[in-house]
Short mmCIF file of C-alpha atoms in Angstrom, two decimals:
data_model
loop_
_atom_site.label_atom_id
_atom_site.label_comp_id
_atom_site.label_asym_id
_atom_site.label_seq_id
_atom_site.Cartn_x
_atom_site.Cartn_y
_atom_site.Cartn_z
CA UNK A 1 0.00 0.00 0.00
CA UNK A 2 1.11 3.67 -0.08
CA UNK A 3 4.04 4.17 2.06
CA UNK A 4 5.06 0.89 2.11
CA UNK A 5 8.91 -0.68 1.24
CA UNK A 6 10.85 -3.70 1.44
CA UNK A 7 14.01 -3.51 2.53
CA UNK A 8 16.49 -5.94 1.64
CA UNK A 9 20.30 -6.53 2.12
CA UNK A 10 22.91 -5.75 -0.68
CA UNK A 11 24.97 -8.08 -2.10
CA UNK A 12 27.40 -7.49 -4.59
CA UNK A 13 27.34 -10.22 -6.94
CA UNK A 14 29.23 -10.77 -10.34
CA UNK A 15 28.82 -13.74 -12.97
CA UNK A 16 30.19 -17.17 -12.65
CA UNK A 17 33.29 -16.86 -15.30
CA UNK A 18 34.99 -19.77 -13.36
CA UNK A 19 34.27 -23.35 -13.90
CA UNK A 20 35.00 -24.55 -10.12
CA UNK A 21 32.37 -22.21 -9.20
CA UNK A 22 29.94 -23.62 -12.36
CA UNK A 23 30.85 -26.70 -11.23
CA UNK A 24 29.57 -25.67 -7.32
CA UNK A 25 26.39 -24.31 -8.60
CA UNK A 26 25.75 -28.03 -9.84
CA UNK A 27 26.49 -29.13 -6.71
CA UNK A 28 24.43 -26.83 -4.59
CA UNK A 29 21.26 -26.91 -7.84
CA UNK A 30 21.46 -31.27 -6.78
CA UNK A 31 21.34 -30.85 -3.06
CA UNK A 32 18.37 -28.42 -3.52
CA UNK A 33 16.82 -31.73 -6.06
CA UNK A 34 17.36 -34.02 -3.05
CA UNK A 35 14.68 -32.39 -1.17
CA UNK A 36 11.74 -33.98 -1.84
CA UNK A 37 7.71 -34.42 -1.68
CA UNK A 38 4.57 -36.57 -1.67
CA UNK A 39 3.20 -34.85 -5.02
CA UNK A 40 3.66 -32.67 -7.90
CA UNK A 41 3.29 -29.03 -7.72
CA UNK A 42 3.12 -26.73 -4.18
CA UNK A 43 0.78 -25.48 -1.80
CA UNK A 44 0.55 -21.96 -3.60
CA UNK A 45 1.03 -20.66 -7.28
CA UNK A 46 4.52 -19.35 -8.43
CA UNK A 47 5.29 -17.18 -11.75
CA UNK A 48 7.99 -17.64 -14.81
CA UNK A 49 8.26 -14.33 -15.87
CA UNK A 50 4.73 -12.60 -15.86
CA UNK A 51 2.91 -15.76 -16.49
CA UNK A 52 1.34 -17.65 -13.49
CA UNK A 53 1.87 -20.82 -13.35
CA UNK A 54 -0.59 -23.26 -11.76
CA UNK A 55 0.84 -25.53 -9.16
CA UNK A 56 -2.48 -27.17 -7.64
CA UNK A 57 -4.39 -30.15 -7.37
CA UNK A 58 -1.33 -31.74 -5.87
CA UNK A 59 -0.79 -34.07 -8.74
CA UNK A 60 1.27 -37.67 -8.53
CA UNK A 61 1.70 -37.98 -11.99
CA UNK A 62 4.66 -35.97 -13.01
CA UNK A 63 3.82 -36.38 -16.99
CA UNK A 64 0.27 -35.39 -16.31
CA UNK A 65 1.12 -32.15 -14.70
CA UNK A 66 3.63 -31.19 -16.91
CA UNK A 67 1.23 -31.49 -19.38
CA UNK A 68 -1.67 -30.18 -18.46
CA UNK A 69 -0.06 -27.29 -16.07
CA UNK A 70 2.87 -26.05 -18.23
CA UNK A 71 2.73 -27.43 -21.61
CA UNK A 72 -0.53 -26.86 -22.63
CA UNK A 73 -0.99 -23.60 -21.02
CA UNK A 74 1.90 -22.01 -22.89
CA UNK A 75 0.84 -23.80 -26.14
CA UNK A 76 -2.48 -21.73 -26.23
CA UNK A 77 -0.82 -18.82 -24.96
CA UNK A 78 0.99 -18.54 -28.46
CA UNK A 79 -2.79 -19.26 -29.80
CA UNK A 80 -4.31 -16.01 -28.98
CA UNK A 81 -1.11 -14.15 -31.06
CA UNK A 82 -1.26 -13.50 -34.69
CA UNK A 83 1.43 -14.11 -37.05
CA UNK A 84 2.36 -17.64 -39.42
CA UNK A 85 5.18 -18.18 -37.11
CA UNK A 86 3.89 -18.34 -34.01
CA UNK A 87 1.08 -20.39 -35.10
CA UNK A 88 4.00 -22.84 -36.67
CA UNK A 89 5.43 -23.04 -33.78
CA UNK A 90 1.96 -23.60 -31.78
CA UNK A 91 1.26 -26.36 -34.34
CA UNK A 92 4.05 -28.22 -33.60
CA UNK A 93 4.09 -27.92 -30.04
CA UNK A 94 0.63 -29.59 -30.20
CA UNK A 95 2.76 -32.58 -32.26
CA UNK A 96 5.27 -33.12 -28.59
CA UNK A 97 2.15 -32.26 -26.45
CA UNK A 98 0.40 -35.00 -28.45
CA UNK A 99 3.31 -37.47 -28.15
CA UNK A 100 4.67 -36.15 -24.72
CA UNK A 101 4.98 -39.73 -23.32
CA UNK A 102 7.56 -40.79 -25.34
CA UNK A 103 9.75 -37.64 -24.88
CA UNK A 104 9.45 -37.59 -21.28
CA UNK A 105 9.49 -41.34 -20.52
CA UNK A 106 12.32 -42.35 -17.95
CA UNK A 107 13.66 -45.80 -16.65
CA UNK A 108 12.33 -45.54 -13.22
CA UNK A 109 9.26 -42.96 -11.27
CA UNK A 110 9.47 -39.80 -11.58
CA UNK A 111 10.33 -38.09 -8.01
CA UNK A 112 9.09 -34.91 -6.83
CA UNK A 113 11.87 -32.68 -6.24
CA UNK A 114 12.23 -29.47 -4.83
CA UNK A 115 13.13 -27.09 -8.03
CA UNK A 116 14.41 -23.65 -8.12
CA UNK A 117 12.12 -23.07 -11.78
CA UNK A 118 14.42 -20.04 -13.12
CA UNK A 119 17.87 -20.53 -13.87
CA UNK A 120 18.42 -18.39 -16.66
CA UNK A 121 20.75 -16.18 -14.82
CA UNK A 122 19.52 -16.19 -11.33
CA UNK A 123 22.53 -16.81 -9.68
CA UNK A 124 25.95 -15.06 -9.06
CA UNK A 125 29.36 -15.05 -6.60
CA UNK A 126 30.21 -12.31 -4.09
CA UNK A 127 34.02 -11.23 -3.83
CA UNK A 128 34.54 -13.64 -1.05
CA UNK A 129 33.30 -16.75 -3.27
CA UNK A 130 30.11 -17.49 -2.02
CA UNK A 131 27.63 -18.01 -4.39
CA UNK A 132 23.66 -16.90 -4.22
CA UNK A 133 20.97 -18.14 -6.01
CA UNK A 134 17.62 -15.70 -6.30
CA UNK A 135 14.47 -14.91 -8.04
CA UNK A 136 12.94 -18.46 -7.81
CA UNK A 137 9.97 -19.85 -8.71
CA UNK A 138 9.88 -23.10 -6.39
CA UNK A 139 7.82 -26.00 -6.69
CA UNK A 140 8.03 -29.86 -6.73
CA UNK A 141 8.51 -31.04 -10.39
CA UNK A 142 10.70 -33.60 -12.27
CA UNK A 143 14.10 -32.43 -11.57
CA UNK A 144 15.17 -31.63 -15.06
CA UNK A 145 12.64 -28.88 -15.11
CA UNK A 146 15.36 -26.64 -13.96
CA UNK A 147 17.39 -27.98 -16.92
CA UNK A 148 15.27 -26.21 -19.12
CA UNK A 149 16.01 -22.82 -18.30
CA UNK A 150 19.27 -23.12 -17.71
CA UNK A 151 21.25 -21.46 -20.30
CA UNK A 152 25.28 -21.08 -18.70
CA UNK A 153 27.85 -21.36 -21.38
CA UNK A 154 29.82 -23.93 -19.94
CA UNK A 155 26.72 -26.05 -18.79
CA UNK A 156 28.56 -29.31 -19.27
CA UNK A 157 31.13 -28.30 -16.60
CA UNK A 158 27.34 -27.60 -13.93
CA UNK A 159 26.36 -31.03 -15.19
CA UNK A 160 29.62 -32.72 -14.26
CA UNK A 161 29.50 -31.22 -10.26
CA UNK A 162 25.73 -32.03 -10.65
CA UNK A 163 26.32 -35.72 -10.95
CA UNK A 164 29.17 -35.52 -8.36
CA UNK A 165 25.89 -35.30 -5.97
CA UNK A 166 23.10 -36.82 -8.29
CA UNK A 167 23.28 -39.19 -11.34
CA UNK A 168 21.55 -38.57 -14.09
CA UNK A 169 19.35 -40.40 -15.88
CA UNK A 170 19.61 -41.81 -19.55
CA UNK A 171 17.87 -39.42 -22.33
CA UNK A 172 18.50 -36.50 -19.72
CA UNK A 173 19.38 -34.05 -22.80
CA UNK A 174 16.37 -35.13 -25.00
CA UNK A 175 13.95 -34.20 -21.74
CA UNK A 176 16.04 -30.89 -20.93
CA UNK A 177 14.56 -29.91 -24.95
CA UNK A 178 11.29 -30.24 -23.87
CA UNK A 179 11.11 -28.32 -20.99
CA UNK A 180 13.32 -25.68 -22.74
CA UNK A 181 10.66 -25.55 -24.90
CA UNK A 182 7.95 -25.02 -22.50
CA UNK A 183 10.47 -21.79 -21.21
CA UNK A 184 11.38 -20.68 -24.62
CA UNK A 185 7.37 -20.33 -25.56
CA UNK A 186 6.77 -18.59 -22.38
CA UNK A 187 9.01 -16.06 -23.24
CA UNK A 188 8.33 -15.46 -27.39
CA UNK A 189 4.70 -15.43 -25.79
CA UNK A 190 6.14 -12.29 -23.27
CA UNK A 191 8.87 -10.65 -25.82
CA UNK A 192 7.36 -11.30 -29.47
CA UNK A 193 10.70 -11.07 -30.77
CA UNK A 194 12.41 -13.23 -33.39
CA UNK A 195 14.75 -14.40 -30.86
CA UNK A 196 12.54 -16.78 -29.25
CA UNK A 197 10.98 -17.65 -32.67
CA UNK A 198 14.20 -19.18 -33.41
CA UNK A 199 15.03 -20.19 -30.03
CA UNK A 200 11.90 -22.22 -29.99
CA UNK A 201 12.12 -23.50 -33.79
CA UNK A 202 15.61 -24.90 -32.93
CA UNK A 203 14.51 -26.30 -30.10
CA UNK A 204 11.41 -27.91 -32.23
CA UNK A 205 14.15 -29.06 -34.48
CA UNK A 206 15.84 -30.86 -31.99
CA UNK A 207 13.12 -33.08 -30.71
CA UNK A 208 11.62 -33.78 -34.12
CA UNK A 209 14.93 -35.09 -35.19
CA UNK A 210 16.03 -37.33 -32.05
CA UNK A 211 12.92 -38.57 -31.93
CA UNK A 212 14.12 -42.14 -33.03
CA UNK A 213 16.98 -41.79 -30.50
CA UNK A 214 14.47 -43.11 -27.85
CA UNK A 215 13.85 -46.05 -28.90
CA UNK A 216 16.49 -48.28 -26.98
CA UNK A 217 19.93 -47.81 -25.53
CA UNK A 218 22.54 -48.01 -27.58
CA UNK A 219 25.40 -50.92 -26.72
CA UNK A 220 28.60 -51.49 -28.14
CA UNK A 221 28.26 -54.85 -28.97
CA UNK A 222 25.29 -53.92 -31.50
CA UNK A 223 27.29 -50.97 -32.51
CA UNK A 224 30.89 -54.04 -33.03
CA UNK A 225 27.61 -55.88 -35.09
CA UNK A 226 26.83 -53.03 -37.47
CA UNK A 227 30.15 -51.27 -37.96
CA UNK A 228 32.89 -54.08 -36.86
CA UNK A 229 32.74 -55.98 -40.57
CA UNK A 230 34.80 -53.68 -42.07
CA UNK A 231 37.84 -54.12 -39.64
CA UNK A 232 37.42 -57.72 -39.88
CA UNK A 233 41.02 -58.00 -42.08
CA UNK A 234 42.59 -54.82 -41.12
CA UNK A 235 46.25 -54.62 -41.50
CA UNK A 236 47.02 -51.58 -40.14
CA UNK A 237 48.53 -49.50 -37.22
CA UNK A 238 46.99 -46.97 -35.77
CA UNK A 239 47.58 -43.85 -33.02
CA UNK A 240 45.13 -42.71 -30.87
CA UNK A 241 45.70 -38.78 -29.79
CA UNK A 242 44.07 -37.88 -26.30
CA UNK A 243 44.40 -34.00 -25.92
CA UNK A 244 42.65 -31.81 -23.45
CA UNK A 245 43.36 -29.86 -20.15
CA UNK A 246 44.71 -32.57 -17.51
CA UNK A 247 44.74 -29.97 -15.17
CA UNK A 248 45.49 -32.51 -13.16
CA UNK A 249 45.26 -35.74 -15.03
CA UNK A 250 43.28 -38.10 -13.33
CA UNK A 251 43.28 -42.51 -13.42
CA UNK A 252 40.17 -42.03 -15.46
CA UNK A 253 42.29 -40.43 -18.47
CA UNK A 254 44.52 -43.29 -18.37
CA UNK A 255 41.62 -46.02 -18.08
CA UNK A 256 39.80 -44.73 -20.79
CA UNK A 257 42.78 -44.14 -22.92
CA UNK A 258 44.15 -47.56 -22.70
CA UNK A 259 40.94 -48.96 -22.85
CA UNK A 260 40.55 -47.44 -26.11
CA UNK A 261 43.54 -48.75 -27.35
CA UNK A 262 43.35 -53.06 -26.32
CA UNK A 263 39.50 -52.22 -28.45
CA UNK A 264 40.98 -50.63 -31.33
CA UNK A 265 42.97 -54.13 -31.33
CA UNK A 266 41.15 -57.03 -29.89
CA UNK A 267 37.79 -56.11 -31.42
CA UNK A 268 38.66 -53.17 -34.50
CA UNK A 269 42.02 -55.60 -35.44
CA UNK A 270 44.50 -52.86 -35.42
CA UNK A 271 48.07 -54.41 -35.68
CA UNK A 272 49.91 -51.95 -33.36
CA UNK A 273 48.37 -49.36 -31.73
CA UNK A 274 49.87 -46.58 -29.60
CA UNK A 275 48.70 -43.13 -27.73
CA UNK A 276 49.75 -39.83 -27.53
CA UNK A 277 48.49 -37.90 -24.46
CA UNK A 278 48.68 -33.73 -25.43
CA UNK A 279 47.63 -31.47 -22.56
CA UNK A 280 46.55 -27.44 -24.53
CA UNK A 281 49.03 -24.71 -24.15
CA UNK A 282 48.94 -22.33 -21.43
CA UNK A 283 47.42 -19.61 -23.19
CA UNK A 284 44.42 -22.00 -23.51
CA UNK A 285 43.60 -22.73 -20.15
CA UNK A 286 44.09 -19.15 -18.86
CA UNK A 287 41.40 -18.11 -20.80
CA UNK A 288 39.44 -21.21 -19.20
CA UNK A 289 40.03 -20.78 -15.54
CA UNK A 290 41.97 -17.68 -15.52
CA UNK A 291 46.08 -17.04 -14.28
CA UNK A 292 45.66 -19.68 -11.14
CA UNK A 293 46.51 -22.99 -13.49
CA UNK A 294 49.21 -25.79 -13.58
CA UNK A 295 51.54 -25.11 -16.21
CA UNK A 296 52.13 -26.81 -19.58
CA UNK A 297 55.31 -28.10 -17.82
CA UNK A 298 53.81 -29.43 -15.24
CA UNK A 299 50.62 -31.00 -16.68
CA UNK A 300 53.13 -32.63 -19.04
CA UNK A 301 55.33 -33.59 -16.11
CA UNK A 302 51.88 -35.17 -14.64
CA UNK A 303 50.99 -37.40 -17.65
CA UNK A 304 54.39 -38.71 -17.91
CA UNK A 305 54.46 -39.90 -14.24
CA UNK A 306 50.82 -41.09 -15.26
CA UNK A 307 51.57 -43.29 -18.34
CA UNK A 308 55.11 -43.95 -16.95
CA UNK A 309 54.32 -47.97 -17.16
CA UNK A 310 52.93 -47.79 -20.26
CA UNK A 311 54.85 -47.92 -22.94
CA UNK A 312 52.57 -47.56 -25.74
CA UNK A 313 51.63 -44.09 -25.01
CA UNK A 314 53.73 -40.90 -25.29
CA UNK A 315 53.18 -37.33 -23.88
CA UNK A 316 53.11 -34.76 -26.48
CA UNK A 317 54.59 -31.16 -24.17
CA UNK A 318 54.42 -29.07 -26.80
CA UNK A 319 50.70 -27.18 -26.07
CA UNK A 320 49.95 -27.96 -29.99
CA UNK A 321 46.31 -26.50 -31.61
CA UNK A 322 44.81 -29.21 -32.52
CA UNK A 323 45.45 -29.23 -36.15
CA UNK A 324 48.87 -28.79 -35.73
CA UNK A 325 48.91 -31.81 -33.24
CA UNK A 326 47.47 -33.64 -36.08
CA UNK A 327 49.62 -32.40 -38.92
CA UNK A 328 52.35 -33.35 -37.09
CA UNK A 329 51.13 -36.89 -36.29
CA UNK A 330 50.54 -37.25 -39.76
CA UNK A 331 54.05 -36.23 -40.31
CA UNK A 332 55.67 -38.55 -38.08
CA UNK A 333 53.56 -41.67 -38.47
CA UNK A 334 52.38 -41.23 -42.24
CA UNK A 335 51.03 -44.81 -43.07
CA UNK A 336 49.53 -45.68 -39.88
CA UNK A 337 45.48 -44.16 -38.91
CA UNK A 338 45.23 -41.29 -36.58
CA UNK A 339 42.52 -40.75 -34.46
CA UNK A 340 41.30 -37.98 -31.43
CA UNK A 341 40.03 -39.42 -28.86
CA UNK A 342 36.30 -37.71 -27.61
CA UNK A 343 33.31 -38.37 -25.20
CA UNK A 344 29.74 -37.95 -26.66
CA UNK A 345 29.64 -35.24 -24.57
CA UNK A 346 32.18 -32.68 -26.50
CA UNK A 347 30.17 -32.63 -29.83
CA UNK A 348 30.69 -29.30 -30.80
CA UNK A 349 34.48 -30.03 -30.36
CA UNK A 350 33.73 -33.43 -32.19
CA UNK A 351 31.82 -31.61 -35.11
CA UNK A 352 34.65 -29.49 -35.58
CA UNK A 353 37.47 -31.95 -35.48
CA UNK A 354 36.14 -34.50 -37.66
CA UNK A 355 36.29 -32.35 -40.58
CA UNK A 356 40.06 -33.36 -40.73
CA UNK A 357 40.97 -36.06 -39.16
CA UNK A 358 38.75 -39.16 -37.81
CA UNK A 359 37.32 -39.83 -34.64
CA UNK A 360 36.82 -42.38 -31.57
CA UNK A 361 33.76 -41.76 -29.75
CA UNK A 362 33.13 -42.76 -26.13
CA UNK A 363 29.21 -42.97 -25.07
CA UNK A 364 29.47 -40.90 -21.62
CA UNK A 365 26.66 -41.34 -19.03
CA UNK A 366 23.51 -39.26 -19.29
CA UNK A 367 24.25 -38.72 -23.11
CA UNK A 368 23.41 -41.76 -24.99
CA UNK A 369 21.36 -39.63 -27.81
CA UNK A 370 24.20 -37.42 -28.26
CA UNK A 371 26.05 -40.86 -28.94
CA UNK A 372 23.45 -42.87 -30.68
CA UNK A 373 23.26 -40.06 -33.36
CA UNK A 374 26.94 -39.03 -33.84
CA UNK A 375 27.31 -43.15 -34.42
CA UNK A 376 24.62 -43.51 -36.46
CA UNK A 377 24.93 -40.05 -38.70
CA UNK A 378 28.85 -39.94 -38.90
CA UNK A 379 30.15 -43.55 -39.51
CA UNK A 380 33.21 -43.73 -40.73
CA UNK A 381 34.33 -40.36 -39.41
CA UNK A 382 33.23 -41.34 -35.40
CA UNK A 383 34.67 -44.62 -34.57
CA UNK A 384 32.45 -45.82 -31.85
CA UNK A 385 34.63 -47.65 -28.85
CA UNK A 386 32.49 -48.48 -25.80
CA UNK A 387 29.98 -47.33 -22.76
CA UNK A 388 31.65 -46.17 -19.37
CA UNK A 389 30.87 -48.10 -16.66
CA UNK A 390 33.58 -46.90 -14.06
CA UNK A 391 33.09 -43.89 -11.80
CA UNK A 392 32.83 -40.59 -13.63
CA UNK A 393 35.90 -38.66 -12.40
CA UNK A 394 36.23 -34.84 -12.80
CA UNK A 395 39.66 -32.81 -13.20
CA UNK A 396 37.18 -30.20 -12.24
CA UNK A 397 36.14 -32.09 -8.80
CA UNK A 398 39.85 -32.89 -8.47
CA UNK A 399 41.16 -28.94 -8.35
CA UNK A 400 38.21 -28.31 -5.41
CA UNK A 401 39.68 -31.28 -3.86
CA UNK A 402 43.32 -30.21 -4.20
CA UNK A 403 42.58 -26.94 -2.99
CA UNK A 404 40.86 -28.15 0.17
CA UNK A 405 43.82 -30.54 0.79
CA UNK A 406 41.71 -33.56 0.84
CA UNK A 407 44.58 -35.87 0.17
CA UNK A 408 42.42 -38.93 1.40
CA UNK A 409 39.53 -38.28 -1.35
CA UNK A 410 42.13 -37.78 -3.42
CA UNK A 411 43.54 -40.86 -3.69
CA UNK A 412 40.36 -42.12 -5.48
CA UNK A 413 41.20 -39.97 -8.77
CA UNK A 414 45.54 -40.28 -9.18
CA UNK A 415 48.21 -42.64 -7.45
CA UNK A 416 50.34 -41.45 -5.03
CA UNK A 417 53.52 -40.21 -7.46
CA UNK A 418 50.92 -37.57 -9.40
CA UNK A 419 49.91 -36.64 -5.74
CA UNK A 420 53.53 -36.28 -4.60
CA UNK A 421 54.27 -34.15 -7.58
CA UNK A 422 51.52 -31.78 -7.10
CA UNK A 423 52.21 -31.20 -3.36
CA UNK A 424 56.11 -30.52 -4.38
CA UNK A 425 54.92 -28.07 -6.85
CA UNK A 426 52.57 -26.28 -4.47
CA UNK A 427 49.14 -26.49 -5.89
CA UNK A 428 47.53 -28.65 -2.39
CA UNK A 429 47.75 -25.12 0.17
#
């Protein structure tokens, strides 16, 4: 009424540039997931936006709320608005809406978790590190609701300290689409700009053309069935090049590398095959996580004492792009295959890559459509290898770790000489 205020504290809050702290907002967005509830919805209505959204009739059916309560609602929003685009997009909204099942079907019940409903940008870090998350919208709902508006450009770096506290669950990224969508129509229904026409055709897109990636998981021994025949009498050698940040390697990077290379010859019939590990120049990972990193030196230093048993794979410490890292490859080992090595989850550094040079493909957990379609749209150029079954480590995870001086959880991602070696050069406090 007249005369009255609200009074609230400052807090002066930038973006999150860093990863570690991307990587504890995916941490902190699970813990808020683990709380949970008897049914769908809340005890009072919340907005997105200007919109209200309806959060009654305390629903146990996550798929019929969604539906009913989000879906539909912003659907014939977009209705009542003139214009051959919008009512495109309407139109096919009412194709998911119609088919909504299959896009949002999951192995197991549907829980209702505790959701913050707006992470578009909702969230910051004061000077001291601590990080706040505002402006929600709360209610219980499928936890990938919050997936949906959540729009960070290193999202897979939040999704790795997400499943540090919660796992995700197969055809995550195909359900994330759908409840984009629901967002992205909320707000072309609010700005009426061509922004959100596209942001909601490409979305559209999307789903239309994964679609047939829900059929059934994807396994490498049907993948060996389809693609294997042609490396039945292979004669040659090939060289596998692993290159990324190993700020710090971890045992994961070895296990999946030499993995990788006893497939490429027990089951692809390679005659030799060998591995070159090629941590990015300096210059590279400042612009990732700013001045505090481990050195090219040093990273190098790590993957030596790494791989130092294995004496099929060699460290390349020269901080090469990577086209250069493959030119020179080429150079040095000119009648033998190279290869990068990539999860399913890097496939706008896959899409790029494979336009010169070839690549192995590892299915990662929580993106098996990402995987299923690279195999299926790419073969020859993406190599499929095998699912990961072992525990999902993160260099990311690893730095937190390191600078907390954890040493005991440590000793789950490196032996004891990597350890050793980054205590000596200072990077534990």
């Amino acid at each position: 009424g007249s005369g009255s205020m609200l009074l609230m504290e400052y807090i002066e809050l930038s973006k999150l540039t860093r990863k570690e702290d991307i990587y504890r907002l995916g941490k902190i967005i699970a813990s808020i997931h683990n709380v949970t509830n008897a049914y769908f919805g809340g005890d009072f209505n919340t907005y997105f936006n200007v919109f209200e959204q309806d959060n009654s009739n305390r629903h146990t059916e996550w798929i019929s709320f969604f539906k009913e309560n989000r879906l539909l609602v912003a659907i014939e929003r977009l209705q009542k608005i003139k214009g051959s685009a919008y009512q495109v997009i309407m139109k096919r909204a009412y194709d998911i809406y119609n088919n909504i099942e299959k896009y949002l079907k999951t192995e197991g019940n549907v829980v209702p978790s505790l959701i913050h409903g707006d992470l578009s940008d909702n969230y910051g870090v004061d000077p001291e590190g601590n990080i706040y998350i505002f402006d929600a919208s709360p209610y219980f709902a499928h936890c990938e609701m919050d997936f949906g508006s959540f729009v960070e450009r290193n999202a897979s770096v939040f999704f790795e300290g997400y499943q540090e506290v919660r796992p995700l669950d197969r055809n995550w990224s195909i359900r994330r689409r759908v409840y984009q969508l629901y967002f992205d129509m909320t707000m072309l229904s609010f700005k009426k700009n061509n922004y959100f026409i596209k942001r909601c055709t490409k979305c559209l897109d999307y789903l239309n053309g994964h679609a047939y990636l829900l059929d059934s998981p994807i396994t490498f021994d049907s993948v060996l069935q389809r693609f294997g025949e042609k490396y039945k009498d292979n004669e040659q050698d090939a060289i596998v090049i692993m290159q990324g940040s190993f700020s710090p390697v971890h045992n994961n990077h070895r296990s999946t590398l030499l993995t990788t290379l006893e497939i490429l010859h027990e089951k692809y019939n390679y005659i030799n095959v060998e591995g070159i590990v090629a941590p990015v120049s300096d210059r590279y990972m400042k612009r990732k996580l700013g001045d505090n990193i481990i050195s090219l030196k040093h990273r190098s230093k790590l993957c030596q004492i790494m791989f130092e048993d294995d004496a099929t794979v060699t460290i390349n410490n020269m901080g090469l792009k990577t086209y250069d890292l493959f030119s020179l490859a080429k150079e040095q080992h000119p009648d033998k295959t190279i290869y990068f090595l990539y999860g399913a989850d890097s496939y706008a550094t896959v899409a790029r890559v494979s336009k010169f040079c070839p690549i192995i493909l590892i299915r990662r957990v929580g993106f098996d459509a990402e995987f299923r379609q690279m195999v299926c749209e790419n073969y020859p150029k993406y190599l499929p290898i095998y699912e990961w079954e072992g525990i999902d480590l993160s260099s990311t995870c690893m730095r937190t770790l390191l600078l907390e001086n954890k040493r005991q959880d440590l000793e789950l991602y490196a032996p004891n000489t990597v350890l050793d070696y980054l205590e000596n050069i200072k990077y534990m406090k």
